[in-house]
Short mmCIF file of C-alpha atoms and ligand atoms in Angstrom, two decimals:
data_model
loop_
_atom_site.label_atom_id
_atom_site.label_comp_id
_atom_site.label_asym_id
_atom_site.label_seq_id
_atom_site.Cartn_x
_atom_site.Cartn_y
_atom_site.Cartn_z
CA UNK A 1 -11.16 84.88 74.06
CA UNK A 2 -10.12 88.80 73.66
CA UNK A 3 -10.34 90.28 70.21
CA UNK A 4 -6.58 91.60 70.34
CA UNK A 5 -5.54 87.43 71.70
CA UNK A 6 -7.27 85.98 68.76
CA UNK A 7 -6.01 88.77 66.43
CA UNK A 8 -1.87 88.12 67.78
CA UNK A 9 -2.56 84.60 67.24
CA UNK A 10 -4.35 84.28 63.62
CA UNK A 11 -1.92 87.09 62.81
CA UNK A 12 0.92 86.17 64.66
CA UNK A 13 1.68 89.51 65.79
CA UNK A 14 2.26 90.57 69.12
CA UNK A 15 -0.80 91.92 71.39
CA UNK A 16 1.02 95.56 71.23
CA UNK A 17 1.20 95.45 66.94
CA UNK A 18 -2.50 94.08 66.87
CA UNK A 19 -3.89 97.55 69.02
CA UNK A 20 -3.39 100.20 66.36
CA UNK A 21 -5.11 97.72 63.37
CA UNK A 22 -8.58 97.52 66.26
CA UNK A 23 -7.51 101.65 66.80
CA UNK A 24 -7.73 102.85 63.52
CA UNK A 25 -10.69 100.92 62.66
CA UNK A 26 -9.84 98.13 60.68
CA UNK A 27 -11.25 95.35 62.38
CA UNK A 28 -14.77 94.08 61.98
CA UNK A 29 -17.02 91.69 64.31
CA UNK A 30 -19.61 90.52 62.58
CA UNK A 31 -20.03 93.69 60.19
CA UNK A 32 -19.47 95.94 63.07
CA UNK A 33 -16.04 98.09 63.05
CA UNK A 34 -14.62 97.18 66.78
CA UNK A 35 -12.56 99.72 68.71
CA UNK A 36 -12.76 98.07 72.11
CA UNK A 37 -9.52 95.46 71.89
CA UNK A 38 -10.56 93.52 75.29
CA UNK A 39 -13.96 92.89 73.52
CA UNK A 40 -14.87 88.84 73.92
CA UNK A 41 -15.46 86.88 71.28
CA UNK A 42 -16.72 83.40 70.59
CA UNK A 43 -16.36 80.74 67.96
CA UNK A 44 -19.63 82.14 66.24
CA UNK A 45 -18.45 85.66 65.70
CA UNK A 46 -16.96 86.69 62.19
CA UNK A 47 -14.50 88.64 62.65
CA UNK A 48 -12.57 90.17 59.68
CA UNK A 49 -9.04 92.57 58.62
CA UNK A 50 -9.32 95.06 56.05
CA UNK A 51 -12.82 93.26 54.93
CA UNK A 52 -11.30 90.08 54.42
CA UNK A 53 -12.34 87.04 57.61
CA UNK A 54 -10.06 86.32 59.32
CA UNK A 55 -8.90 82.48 60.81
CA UNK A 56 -6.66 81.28 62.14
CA UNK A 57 -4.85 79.40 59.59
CA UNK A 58 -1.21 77.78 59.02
CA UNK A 59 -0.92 79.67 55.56
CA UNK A 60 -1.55 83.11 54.69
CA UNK A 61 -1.89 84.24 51.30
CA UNK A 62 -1.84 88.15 50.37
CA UNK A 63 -2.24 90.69 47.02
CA UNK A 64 0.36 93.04 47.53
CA UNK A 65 0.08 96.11 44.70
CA UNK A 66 3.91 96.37 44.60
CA UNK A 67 5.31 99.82 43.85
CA UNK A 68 8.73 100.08 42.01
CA UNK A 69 11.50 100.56 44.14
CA UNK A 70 10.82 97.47 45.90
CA UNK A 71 12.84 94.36 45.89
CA UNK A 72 11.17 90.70 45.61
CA UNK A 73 12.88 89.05 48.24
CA UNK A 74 12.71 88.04 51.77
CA UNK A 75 16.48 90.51 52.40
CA UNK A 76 18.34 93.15 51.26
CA UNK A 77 21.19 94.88 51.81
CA UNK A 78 20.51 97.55 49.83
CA UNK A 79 17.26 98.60 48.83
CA UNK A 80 13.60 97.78 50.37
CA UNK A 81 11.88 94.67 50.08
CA UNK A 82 8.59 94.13 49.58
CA UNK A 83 8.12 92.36 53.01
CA UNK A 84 8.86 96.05 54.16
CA UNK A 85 5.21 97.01 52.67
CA UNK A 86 3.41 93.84 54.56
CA UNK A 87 4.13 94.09 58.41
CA UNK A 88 2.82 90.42 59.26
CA UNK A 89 5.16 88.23 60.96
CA UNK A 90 4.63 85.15 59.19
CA UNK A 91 7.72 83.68 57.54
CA UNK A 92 6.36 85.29 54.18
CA UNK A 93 8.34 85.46 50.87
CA UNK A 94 6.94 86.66 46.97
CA UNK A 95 5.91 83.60 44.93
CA UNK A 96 7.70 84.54 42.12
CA UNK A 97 9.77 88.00 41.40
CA UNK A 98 9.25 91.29 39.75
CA UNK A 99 11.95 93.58 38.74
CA UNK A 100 12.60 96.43 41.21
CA UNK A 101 11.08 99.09 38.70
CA UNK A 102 7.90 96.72 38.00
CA UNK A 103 4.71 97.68 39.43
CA UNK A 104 1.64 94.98 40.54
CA UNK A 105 0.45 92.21 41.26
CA UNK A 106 2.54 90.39 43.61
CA UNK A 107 1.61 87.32 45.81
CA UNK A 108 2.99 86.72 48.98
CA UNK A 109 2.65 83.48 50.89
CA UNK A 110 4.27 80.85 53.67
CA UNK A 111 2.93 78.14 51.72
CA UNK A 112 6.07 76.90 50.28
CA UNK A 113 4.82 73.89 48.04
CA UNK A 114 1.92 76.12 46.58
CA UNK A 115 4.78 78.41 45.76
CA UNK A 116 6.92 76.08 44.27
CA UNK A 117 4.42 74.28 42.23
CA UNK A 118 3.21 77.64 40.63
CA UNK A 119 6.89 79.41 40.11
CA UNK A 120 7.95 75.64 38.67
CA UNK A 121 9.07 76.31 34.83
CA UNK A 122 7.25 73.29 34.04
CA UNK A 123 3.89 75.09 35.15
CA UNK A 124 2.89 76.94 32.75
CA UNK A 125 0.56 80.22 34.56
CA UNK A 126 -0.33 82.79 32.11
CA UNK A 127 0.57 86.29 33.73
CA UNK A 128 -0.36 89.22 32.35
CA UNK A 129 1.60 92.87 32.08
CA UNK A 130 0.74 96.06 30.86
CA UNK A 131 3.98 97.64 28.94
CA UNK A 132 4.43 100.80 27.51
CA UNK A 133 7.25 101.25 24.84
CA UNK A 134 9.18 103.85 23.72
CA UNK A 135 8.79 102.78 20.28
CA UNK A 136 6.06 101.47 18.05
CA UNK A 137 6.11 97.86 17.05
CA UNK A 138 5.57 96.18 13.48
CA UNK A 139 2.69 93.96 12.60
CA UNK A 140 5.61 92.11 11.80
CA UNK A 141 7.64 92.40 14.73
CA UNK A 142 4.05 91.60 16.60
CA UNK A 143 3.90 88.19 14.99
CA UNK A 144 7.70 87.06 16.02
CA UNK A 145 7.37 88.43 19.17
CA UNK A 146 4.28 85.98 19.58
CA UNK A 147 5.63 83.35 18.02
CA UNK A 148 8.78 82.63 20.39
CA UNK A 149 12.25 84.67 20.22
CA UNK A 150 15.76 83.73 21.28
CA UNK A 151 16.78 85.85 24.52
CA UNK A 152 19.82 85.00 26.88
CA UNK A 153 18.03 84.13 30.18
CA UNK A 154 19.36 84.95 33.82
CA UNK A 155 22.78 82.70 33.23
CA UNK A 156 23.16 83.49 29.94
CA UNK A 157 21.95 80.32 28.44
CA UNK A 158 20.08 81.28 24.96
CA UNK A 159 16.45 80.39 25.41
CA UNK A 160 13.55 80.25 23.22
CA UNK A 161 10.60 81.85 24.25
CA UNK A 162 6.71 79.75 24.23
CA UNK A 163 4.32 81.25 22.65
CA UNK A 164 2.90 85.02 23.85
CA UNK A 165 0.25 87.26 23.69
CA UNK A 166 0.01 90.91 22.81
CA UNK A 167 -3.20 92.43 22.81
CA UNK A 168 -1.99 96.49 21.51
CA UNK A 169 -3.89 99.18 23.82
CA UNK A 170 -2.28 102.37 21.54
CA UNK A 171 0.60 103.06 19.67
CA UNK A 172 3.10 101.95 22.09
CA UNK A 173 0.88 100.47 24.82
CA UNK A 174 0.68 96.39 24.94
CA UNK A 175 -0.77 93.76 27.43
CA UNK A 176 1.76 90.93 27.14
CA UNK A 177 0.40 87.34 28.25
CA UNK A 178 3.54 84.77 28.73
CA UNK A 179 3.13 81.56 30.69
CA UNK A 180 7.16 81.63 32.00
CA UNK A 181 9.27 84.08 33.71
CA UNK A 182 12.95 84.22 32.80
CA UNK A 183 14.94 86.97 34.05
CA UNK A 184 14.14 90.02 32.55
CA UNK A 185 12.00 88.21 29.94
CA UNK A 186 9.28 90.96 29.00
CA UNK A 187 12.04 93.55 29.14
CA UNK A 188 14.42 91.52 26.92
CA UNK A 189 11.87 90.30 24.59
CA UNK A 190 10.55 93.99 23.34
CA UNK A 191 14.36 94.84 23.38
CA UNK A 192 14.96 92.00 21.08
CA UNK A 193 13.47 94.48 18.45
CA UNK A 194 14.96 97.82 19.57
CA UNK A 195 12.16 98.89 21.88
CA UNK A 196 13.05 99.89 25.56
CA UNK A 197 10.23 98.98 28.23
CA UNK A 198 9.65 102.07 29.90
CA UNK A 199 6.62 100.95 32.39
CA UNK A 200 5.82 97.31 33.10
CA UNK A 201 3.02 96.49 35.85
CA UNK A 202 1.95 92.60 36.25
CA UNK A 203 -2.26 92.62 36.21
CA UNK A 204 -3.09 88.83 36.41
CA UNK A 205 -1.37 85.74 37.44
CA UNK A 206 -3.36 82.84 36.33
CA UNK A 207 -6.80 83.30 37.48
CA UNK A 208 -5.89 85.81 40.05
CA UNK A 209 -6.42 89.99 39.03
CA UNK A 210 -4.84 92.53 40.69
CA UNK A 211 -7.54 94.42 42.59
CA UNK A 212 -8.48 97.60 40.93
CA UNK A 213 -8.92 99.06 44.35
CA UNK A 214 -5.54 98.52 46.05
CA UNK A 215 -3.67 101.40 46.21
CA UNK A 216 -0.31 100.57 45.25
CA UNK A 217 2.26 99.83 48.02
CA UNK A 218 -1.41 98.08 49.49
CA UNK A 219 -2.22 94.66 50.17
CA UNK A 220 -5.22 92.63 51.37
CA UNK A 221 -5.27 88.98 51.99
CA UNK A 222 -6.65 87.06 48.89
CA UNK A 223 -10.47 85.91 49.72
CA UNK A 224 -11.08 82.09 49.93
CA UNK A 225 -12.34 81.78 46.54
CA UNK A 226 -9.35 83.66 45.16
CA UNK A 227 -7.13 81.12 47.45
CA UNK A 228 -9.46 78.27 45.86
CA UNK A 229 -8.67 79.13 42.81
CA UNK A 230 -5.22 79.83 42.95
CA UNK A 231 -4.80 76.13 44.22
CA UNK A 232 -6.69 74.19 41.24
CA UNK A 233 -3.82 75.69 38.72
N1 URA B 301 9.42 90.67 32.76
C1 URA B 301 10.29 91.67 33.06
O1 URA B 301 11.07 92.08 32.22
N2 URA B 301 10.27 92.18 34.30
C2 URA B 301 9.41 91.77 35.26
O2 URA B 301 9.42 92.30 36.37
C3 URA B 301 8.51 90.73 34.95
C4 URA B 301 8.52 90.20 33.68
#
């Protein structure tokens, strides 16, 4: 089969969208970058996008590093979405949301029960943000915060936060662990105590790390083991 044929279908991209990823030097057979798009491959070959193998496979799952300014949804009327970033034509949506100004680690997949088992409230997958603050935190405040708080949740029903981690970087510089993901929730908890959020960035969701390495507004597609592991949660 031709490189470009294989490509359109694994990718589900046209022929004409596939030519400028083989162009600019993206694609690999067997460790070699490929330039040649009517180049014939077999079964044996290994061929792979942005470093990652490529199959042909009913789901795709992908890293995005998502910038702020960036909706998570599927459409928007207004503002861009993050499927704007991730020109693949495969019925993708976010599994789970960030706020518009939140940067990181966003996953992106067409594997709808995956996604629904790991957004489910019942499921509870650590994720982990860096926040900076505009002001300090108590030891005290710390300790609540940890604990569980009361905050209003997206339709205003009062709701009582599980327990949370803050592991303090500086003075006004926190990674925040919390296993659920109300509305707002990091945002709302720190305001609970006066202090505005001023950055937020997700790092970790469950087992999976944003990759140090992705530029943000990048994505790759998650490796196998990373897909592995994201499916025993
Ligand atoms: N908590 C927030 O306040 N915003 C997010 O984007 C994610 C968690």
């Amino acid at each position: 089969m031709r490189l470009d044929s294989f490509l359109a279908k694994a990718l589900q991209q046209s022929r004409a969208k596939i030519s400028p990823l083989i162009a600019k030097g993206l694609i690999e057979v067997n460790h070699k970058i490929v330039k040649r798009k009517d180049m014939h491959i077999s079964d044996d070959d290994e061929i792979r996008y942005m470093g990652e193998v490529v199959t042909y496979q009913a789901f795709l799952y992908i890293m995005l590093h998502k910038p702020s300014g960036y909706i998570s949804a599927t459409k928007d009327a207004k503002d861009p979405t993050v499927l704007d970033l991730v020109p693949l034509n495969r019925d993708l949506f976010p599994m789970g949301r960030l706020d518009k100004d939140t940067e990181g680690l966003l996953i992106l997949t067409n594997d709808g029960k995956l996604a629904h088992r790991l957004t489910s409230p019942n499921h509870d997958v650590p994720k982990t943000y860096l926040a900076i603050l505009d002001l300090p935190m108590t030891i005290e405040e710390e300790q609540i915060f940890q604990n569980g708080i009361d905050i209003y949740d997206g339709n205003q029903h009062l709701f009582h936060t599980k327990k949370a981690l803050l592991e303090k970087k500086d003075e006004l510089t926190y990674h925040v662990t919390i296993t659920e993901g109300k509305y707002h929730q990091i945002k709302k908890m720190f305001m609970k105590f006066g202090k505005k959020v001023t950055y937020l960035k997700r790092l970790s969701m469950g087992p999976i790390k944003l990759d140090p390495t992705l530029p943000i507004g990048g994505y790759r597609l998650l490796t196998k083991q990373e897909i592995e592991l994201l499916k025993e949660i």
